[in-house]
XYZ file of C-alpha atoms in Angstrom:
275
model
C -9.974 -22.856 2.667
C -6.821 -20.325 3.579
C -4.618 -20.736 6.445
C -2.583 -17.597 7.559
C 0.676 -18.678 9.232
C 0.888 -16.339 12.615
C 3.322 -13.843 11.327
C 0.471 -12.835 8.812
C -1.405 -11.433 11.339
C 1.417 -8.753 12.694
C 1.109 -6.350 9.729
C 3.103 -3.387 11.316
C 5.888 -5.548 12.237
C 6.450 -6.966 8.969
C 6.533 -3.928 6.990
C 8.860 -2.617 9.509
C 11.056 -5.384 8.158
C 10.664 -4.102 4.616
C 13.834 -2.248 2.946
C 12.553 0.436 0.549
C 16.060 1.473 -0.192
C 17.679 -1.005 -2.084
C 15.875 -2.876 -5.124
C 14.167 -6.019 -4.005
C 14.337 -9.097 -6.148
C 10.388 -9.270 -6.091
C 9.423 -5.570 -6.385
C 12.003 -5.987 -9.421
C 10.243 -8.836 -11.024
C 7.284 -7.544 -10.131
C 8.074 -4.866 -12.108
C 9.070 -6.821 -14.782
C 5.412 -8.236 -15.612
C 3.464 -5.712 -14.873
C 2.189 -5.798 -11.489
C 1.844 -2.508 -9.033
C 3.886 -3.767 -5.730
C 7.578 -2.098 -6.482
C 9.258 1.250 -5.612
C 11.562 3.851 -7.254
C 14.289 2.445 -6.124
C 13.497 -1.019 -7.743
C 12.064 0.670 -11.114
C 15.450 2.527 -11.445
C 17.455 -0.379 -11.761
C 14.610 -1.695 -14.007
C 14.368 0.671 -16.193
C 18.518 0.638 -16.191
C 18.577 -3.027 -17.053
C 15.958 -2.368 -19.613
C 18.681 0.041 -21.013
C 21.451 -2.881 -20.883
C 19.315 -5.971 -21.478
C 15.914 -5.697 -23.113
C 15.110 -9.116 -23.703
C 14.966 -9.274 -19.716
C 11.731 -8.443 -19.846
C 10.416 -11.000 -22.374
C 12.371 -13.396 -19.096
C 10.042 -12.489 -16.847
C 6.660 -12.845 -19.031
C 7.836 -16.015 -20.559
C 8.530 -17.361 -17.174
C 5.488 -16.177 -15.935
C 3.557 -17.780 -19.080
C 5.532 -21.312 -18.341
C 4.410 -22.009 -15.062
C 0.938 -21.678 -16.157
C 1.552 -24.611 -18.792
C 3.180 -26.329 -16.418
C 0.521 -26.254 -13.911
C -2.240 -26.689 -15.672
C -0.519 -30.280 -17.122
C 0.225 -31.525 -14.340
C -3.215 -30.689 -12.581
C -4.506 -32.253 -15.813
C -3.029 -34.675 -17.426
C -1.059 -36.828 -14.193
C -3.792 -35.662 -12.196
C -1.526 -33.969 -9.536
C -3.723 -32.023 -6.612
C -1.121 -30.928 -4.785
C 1.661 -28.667 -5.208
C 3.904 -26.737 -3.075
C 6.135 -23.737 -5.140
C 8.760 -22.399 -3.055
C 10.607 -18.655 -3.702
C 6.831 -17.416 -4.164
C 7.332 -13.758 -5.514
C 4.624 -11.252 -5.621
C 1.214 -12.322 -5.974
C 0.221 -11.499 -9.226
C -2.034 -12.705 -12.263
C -2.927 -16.300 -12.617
C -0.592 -17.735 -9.432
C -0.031 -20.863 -8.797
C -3.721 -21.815 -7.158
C -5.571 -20.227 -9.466
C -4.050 -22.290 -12.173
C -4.374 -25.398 -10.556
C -7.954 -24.273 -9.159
C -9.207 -23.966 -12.484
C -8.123 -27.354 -13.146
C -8.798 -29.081 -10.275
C -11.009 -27.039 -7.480
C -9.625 -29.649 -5.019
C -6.842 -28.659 -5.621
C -4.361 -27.723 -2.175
C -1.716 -25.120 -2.584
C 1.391 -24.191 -0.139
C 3.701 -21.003 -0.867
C 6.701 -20.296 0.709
C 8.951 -17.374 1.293
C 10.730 -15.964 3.852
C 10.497 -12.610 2.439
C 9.058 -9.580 4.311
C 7.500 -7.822 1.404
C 5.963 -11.128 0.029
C 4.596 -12.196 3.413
C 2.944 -8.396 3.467
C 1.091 -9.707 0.668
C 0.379 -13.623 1.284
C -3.568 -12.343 1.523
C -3.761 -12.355 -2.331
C -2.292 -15.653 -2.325
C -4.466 -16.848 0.378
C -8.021 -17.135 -1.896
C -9.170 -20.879 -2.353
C -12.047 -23.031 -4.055
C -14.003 -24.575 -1.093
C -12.947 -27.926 -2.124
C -9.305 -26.765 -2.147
C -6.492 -25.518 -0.195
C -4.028 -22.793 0.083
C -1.422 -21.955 2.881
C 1.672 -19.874 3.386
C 4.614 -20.496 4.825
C 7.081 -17.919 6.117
C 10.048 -20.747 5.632
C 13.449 -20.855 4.276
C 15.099 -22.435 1.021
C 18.047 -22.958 2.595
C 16.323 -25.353 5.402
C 14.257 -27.853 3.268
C 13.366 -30.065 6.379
C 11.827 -27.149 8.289
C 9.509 -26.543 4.989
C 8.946 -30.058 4.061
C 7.733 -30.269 7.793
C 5.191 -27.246 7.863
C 4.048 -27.938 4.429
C 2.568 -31.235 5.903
C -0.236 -29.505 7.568
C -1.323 -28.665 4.578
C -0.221 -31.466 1.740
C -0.809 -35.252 1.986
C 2.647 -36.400 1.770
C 1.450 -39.932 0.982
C 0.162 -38.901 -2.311
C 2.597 -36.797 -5.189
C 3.036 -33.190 -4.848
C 4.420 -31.134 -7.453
C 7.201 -28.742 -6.152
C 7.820 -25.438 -7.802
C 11.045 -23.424 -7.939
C 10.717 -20.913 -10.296
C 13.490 -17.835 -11.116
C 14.745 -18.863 -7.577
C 18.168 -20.858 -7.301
C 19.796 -18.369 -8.760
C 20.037 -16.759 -5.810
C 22.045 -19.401 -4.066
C 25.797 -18.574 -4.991
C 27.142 -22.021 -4.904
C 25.504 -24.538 -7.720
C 26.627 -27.672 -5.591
C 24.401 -26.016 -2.965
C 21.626 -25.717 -4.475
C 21.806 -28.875 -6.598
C 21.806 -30.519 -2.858
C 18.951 -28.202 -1.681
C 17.002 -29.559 -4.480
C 18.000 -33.081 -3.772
C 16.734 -32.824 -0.296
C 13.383 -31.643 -1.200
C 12.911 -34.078 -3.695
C 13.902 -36.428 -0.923
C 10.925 -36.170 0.689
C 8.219 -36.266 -1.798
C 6.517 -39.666 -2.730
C 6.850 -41.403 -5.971
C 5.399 -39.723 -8.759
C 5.974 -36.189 -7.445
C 7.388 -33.633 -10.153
C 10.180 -31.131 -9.779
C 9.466 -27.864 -12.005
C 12.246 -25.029 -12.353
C 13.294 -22.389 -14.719
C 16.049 -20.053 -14.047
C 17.492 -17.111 -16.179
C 20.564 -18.322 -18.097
C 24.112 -17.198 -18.747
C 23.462 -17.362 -22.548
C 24.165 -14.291 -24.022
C 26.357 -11.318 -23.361
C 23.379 -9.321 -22.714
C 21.823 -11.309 -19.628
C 25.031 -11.532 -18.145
C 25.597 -7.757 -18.067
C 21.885 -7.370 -16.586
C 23.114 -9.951 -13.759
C 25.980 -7.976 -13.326
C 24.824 -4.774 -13.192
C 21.450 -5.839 -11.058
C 24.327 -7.684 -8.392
C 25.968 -4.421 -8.340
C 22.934 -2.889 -6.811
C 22.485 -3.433 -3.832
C 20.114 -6.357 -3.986
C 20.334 -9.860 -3.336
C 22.839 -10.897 -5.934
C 21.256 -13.022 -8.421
C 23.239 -15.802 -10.520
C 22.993 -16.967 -14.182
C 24.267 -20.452 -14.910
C 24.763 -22.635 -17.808
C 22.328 -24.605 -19.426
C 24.173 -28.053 -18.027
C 23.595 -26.556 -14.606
C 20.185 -25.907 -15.055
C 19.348 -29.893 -16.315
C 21.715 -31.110 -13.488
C 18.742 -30.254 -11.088
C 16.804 -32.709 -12.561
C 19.482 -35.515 -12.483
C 17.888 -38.839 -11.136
C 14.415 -37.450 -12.287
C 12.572 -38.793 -15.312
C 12.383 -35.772 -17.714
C 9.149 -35.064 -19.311
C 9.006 -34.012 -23.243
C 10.551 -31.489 -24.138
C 13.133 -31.827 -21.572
C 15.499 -28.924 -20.686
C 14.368 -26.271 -23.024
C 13.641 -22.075 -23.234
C 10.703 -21.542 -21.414
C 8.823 -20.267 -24.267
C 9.326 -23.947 -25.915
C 8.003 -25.753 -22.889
C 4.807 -27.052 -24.593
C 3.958 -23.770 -25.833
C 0.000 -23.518 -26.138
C -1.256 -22.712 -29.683
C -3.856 -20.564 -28.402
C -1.517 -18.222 -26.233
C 1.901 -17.274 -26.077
C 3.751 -19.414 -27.992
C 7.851 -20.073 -28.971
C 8.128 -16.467 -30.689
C 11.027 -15.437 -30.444
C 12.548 -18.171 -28.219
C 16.061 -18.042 -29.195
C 16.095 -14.613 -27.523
C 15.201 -15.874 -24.340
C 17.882 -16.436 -21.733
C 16.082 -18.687 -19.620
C 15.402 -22.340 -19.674
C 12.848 -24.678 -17.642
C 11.903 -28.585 -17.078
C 10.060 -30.736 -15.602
C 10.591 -33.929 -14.152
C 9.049 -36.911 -12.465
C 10.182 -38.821 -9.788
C 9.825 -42.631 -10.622
């Protein structure tokens, strides 16, 4: 089962909203791994970042590649049926639901983004198993009650939900910000919900020239931070093995892309549980 929030249904007026002349965050990334849903505009500074930082692209597939692990654990292993990833993106290969689907075909499924261009594209995210669930929410980071609150048509809150951030906080300037934003969502999950994050990293010279040089853009600035910052979102959480790592080293499966090159890759990712 899908559920269309009502926006959905006014197509004209939501591509009316979309800017095709600056590059967009999830045309870029979109970019990035492969997908079809960018513009010139947003493969120009790609290809320009390319140029600066290569190993920007191996970001972006890596990231892509960890929340598929990270999914299909906790849809196995702790048995979770419920998840809830926020900062969405462009649908593209294996999302979220599918993962968990495959796993689990009860499995229920809320996106959220407030972005124009994603919401143009919720349909693709919108495909369910029978027995499961998906919905999407045209809701805002910055207001966790409001998408707590509308995810709850959707999710049992009385059982654990997973809750996905993925390449996201980075876009909130201030780190005590979005520390709290976290907090907050956390909050109001049950016991034995799990946090999940990864976030590019300020660990080489090279990513922080691509973050400066994608800020200087035109598009919604995006922020590397230190690997400290990135564990402190999971402070009060039980970490799950490995704990704060490169995304490539979350886990990696033997059977698909594995650590290769890890120490390349200037982004790291966790997951914790909520006791």
């Amino acid at each position: 089962m899908s559920d269309f929030s009502p926006q959905l249904a006014a197509s004209e007026e939501i591509r009316a909203r979309i800017d095709t002349s600056t590059p967009h965050s999830a045309r870029f990334w979109n970019y990035f791994v492969g997908g079809k849903d960018h513009y010139e505009v947003d493969r120009q500074i790609g290809d320009q970042i390319k140029e600066i930082f290569p190993g920007l692209v191996d970001v972006a597939l890596t990231s892509r590649h960890f929340l598929g692990r990270a999914v299909r654990h906790l849809a196995g292993e702790p048995g979770l049926r419920q998840f809830l990833d926020i900062g969405t993106g462009l649908p593209t290969a294996d999302n979220t639901h599918q993962v968990a689907q495959r796993v689990a075909p009860d499995a229920r499924i809320v996106y959220v983004d407030n972005d124009p261009i994603v919401l143009a594209h919720a349909g693709a995210l919108l495909t369910s198993t029978p027995e499961g669930r998906t919905a999407y929410l045209d809701a805002d980071l910055y207001d966790p009650d409001a998408v707590l609150e509308a995810a709850a048509a959707t999710l049992d809150f009385s059982q654990p939900i997973a809750l996905i951030i993925l390449n996201t906080l980075g876009h909130v300037a201030d780190h005590d910000q979005a520390r709290d934003l976290v907090r907050r969502l956390m909050a109001g999950l049950p016991s034995g919900s799990h946090l999940v994050i990864s976030d590019s990293t300020a660990t080489s010279e090279g990513m922080i020239a691509a973050s400066a040089a994608y800020n200087a853009s035109g598009a919604t600035p995006y922020y590397v931070r230190g690997v400290e910052e990135i564990a402190g979102f999971f402070d009060g959480l039980e970490l799950l093995d490995p704990g704060v790592v490169r995304v490539p080293d979350w886990r990696p499966d033997p059977e698909g892309p594995g650590s290769a090159g890890a120490a390349s890759v200037d982004a790291y990712c966790g997951v914790g549980r909520k006791r």
